[in-house]
PDB file of C-alpha atoms in Angstrom:
ATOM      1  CA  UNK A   1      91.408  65.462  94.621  1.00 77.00           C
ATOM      2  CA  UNK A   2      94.241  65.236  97.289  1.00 82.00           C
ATOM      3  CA  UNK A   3      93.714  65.792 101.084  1.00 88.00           C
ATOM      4  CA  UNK A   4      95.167  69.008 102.409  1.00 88.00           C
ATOM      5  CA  UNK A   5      98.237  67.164 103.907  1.00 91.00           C
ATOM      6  CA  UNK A   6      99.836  68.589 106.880  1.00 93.00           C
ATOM      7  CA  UNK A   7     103.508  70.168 106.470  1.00 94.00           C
ATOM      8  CA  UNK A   8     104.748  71.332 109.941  1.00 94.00           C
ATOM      9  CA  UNK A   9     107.350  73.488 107.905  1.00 93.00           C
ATOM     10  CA  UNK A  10     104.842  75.601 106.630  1.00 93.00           C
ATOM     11  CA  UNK A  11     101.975  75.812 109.147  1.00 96.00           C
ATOM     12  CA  UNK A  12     101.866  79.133 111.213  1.00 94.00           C
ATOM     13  CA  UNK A  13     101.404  77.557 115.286  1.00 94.00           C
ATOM     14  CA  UNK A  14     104.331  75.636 114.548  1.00 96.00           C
ATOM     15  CA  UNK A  15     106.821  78.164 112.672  1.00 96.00           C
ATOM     16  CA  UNK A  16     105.560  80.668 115.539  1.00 95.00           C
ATOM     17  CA  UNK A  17     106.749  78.343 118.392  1.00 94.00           C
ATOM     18  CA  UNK A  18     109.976  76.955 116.821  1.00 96.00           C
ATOM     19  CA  UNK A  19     110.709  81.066 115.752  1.00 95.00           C
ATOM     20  CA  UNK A  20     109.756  82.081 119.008  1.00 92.00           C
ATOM     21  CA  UNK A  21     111.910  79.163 120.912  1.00 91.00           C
ATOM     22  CA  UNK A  22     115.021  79.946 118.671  1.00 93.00           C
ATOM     23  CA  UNK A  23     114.786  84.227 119.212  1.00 91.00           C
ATOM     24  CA  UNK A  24     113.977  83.182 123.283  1.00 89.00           C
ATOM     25  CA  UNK A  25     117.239  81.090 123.627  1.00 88.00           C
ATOM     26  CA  UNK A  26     119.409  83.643 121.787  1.00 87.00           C
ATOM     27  CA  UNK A  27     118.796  86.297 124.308  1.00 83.00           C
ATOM     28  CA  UNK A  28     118.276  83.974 126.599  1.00 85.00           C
ATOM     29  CA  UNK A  29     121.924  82.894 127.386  1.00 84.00           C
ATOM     30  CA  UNK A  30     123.019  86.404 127.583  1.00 77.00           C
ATOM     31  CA  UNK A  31     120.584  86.886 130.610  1.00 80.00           C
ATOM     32  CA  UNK A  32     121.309  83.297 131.812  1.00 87.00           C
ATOM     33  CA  UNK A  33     124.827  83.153 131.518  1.00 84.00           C
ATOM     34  CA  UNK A  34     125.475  86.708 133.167  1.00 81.00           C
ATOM     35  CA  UNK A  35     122.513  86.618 135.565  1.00 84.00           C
ATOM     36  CA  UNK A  36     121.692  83.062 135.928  1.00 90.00           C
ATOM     37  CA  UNK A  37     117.611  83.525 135.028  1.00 91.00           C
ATOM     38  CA  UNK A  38     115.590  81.512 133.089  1.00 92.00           C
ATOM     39  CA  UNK A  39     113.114  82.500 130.223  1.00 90.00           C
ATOM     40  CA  UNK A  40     110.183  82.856 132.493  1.00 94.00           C
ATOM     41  CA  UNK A  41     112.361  84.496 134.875  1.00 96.00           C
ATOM     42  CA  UNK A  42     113.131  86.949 132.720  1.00 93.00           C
ATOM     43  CA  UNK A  43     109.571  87.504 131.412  1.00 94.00           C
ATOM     44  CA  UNK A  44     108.148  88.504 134.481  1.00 97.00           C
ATOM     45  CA  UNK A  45     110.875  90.991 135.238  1.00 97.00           C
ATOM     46  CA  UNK A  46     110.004  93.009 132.347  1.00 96.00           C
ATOM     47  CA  UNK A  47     106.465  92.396 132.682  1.00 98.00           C
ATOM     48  CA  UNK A  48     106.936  94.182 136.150  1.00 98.00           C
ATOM     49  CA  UNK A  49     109.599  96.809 134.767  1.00 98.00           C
ATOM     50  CA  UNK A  50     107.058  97.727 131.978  1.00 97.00           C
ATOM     51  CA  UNK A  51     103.791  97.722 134.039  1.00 97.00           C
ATOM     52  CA  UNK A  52     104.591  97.941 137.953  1.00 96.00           C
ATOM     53  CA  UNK A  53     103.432  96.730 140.174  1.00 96.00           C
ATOM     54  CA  UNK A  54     101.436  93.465 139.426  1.00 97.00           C
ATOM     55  CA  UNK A  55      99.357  90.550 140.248  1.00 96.00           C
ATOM     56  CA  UNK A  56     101.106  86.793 139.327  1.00 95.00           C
ATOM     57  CA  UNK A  57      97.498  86.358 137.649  1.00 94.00           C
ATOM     58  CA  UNK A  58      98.037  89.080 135.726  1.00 96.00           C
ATOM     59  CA  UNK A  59     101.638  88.403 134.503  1.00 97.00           C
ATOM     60  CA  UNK A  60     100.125  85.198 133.489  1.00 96.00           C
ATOM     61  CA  UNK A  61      97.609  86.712 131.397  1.00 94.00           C
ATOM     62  CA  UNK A  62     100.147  89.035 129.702  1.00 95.00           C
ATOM     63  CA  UNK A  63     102.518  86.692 129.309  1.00 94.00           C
ATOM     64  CA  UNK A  64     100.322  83.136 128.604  1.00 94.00           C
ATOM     65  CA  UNK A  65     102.883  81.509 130.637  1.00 95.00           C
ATOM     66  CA  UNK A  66     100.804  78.871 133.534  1.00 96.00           C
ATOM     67  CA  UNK A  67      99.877  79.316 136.874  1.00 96.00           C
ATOM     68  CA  UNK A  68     102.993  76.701 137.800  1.00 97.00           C
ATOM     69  CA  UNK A  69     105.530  78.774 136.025  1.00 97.00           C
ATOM     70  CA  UNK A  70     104.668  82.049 136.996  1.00 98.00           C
ATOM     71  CA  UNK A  71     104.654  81.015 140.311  1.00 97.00           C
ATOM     72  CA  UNK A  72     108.023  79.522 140.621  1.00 98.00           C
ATOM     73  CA  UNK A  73     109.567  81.829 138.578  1.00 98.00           C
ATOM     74  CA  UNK A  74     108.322  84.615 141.164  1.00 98.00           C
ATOM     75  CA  UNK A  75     109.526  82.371 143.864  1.00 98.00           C
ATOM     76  CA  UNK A  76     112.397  81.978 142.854  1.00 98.00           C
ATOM     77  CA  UNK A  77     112.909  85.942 141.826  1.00 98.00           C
ATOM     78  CA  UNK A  78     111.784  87.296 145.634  1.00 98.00           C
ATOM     79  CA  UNK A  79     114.256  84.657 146.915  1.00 98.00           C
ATOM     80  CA  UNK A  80     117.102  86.434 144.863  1.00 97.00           C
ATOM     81  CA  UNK A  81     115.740  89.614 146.023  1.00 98.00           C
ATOM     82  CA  UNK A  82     114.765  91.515 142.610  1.00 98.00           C
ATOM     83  CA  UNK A  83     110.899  91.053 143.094  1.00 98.00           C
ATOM     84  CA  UNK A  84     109.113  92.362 146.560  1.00 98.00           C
ATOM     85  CA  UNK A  85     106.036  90.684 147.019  1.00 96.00           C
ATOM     86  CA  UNK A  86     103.399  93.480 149.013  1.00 94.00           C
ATOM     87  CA  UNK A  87     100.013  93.506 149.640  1.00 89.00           C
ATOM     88  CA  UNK A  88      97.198  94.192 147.121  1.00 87.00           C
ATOM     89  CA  UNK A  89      94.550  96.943 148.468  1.00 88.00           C
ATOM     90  CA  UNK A  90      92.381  95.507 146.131  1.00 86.00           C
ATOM     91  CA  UNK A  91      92.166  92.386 146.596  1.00 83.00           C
ATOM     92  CA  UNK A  92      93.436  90.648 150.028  1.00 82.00           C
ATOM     93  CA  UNK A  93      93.512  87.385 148.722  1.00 85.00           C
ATOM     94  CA  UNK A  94      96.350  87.803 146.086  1.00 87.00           C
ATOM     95  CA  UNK A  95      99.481  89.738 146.543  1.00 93.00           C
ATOM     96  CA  UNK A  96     101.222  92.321 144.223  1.00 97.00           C
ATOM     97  CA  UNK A  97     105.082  92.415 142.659  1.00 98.00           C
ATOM     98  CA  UNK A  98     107.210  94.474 142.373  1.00 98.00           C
ATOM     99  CA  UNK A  99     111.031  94.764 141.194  1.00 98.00           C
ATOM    100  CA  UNK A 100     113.372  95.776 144.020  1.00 98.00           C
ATOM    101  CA  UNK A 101     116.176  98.247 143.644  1.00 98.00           C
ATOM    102  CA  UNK A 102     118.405  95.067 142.409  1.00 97.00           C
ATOM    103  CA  UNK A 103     115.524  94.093 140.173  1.00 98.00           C
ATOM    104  CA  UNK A 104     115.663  97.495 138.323  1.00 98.00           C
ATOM    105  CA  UNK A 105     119.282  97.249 138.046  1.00 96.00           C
ATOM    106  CA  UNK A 106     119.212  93.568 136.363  1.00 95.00           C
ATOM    107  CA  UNK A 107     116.504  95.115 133.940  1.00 95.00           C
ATOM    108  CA  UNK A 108     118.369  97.999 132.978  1.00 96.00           C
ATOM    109  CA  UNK A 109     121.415  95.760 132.434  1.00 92.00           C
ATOM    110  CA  UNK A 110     119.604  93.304 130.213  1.00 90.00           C
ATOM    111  CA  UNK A 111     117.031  95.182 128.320  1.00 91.00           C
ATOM    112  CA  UNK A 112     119.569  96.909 126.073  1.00 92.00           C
ATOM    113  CA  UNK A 113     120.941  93.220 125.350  1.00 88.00           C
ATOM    114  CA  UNK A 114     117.835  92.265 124.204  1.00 88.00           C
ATOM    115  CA  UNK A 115     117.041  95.363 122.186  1.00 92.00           C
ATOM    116  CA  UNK A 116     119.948  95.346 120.484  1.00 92.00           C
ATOM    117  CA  UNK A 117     119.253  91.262 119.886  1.00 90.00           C
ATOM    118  CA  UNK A 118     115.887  92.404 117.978  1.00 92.00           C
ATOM    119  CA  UNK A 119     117.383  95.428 116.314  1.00 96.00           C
ATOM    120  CA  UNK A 120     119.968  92.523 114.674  1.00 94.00           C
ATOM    121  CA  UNK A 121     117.057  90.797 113.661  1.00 94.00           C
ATOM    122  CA  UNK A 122     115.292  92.938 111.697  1.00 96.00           C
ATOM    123  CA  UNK A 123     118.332  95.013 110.476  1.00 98.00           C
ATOM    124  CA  UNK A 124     118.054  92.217 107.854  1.00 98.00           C
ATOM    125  CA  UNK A 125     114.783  94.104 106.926  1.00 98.00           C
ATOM    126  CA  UNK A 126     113.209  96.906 105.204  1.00 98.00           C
ATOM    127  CA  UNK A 127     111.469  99.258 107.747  1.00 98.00           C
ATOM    128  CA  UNK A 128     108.323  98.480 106.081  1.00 98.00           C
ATOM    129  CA  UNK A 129     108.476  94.809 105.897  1.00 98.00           C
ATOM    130  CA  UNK A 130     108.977  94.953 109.802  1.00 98.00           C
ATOM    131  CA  UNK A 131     105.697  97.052 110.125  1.00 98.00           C
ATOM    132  CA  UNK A 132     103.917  94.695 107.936  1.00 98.00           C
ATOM    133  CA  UNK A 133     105.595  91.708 110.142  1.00 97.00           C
ATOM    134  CA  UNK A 134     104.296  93.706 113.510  1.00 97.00           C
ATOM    135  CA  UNK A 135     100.698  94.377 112.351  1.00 98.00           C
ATOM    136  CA  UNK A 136     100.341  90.922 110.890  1.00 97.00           C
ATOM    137  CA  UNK A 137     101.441  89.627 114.488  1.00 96.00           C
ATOM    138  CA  UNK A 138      98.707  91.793 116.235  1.00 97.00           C
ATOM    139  CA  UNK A 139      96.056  90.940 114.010  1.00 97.00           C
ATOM    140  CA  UNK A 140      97.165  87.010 114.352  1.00 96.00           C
ATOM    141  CA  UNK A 141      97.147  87.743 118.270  1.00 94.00           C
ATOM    142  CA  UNK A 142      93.684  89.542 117.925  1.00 95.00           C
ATOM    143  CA  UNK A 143      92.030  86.723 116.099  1.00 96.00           C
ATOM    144  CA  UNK A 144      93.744  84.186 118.536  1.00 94.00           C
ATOM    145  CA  UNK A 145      92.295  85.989 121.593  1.00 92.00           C
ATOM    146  CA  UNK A 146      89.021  86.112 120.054  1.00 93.00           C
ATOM    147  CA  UNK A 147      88.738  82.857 119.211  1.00 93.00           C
ATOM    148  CA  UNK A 148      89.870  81.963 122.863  1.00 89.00           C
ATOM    149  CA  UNK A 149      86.620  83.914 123.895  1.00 89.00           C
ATOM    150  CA  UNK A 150      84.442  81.932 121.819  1.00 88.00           C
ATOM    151  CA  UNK A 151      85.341  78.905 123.064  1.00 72.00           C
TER     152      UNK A 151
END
């Protein structure tokens, strides 16, 4: 009997990533092109749009991007001036952001870009083949993060 043989084309982490890479860099040079932001950039602005105000730890949790990238990517956003960087009651080592007036603005510009990006995708779709897609996601996610916690 054969080995299972490896074919990258058909296993899940790397038809996730490439997927993921390809949707990324569509919307991606809208928001670069017009705004000049990068991926991560652009992650942690709607992280903070969606959530408020928030820890970099926390963005990195949400968003499994590293401590490295989250960190220059908020850098480089409170330079700009769309993130504020204040003081977290809770904790007085770490630091909390938030978007700016200018930061709302960019994410009210963009988000409707990138909506309408997804809504392309899955026009291609059945409404139930998209919930099926979504739930099969979470569950993947799900058994991902609880795998993480068992090892």
């Amino acid at each position: 009997m054969a080995e299972p043989r490896l074919v990258l084309d058909e296993f899940l982490p790397f038809r996730l990533s490439v997927t993921s890479n390809l949707v990324s860099g569509l919307i991606a040079r809208a928001y670069q092109s017009l705004f000049g932001l990068s991926i991560p950039e652009w992650r942690l602005i709607t992280v903070v749009a969606e959530s408020g105000a928030i820890t970099q730890q926390a963005i990195g949790a949400r968003t499994r991007m590293d401590k490295v990238t989250v960190s220059r990517a908020a850098i480089a956003l409170v330079e700009r001036g769309l993130l504020a960087r204040q003081g977290n009651p809770e904790d007085r080592r770490s630091h909390l952001l938030d978007l700016t007036g200018a930061g709302r603005d960019l994410y009210a510009a963009v988000a409707p870009k990138a909506l309408d990006l997804e809504a392309r995708i899955f026009s291609r779709f059945p409404p139930a083949e998209v919930a099926a897609f979504s739930a099969m996601l979470h569950r993947i996610e799900a058994f991902a993060l609880e795998q993480e916690k068992i090892a």
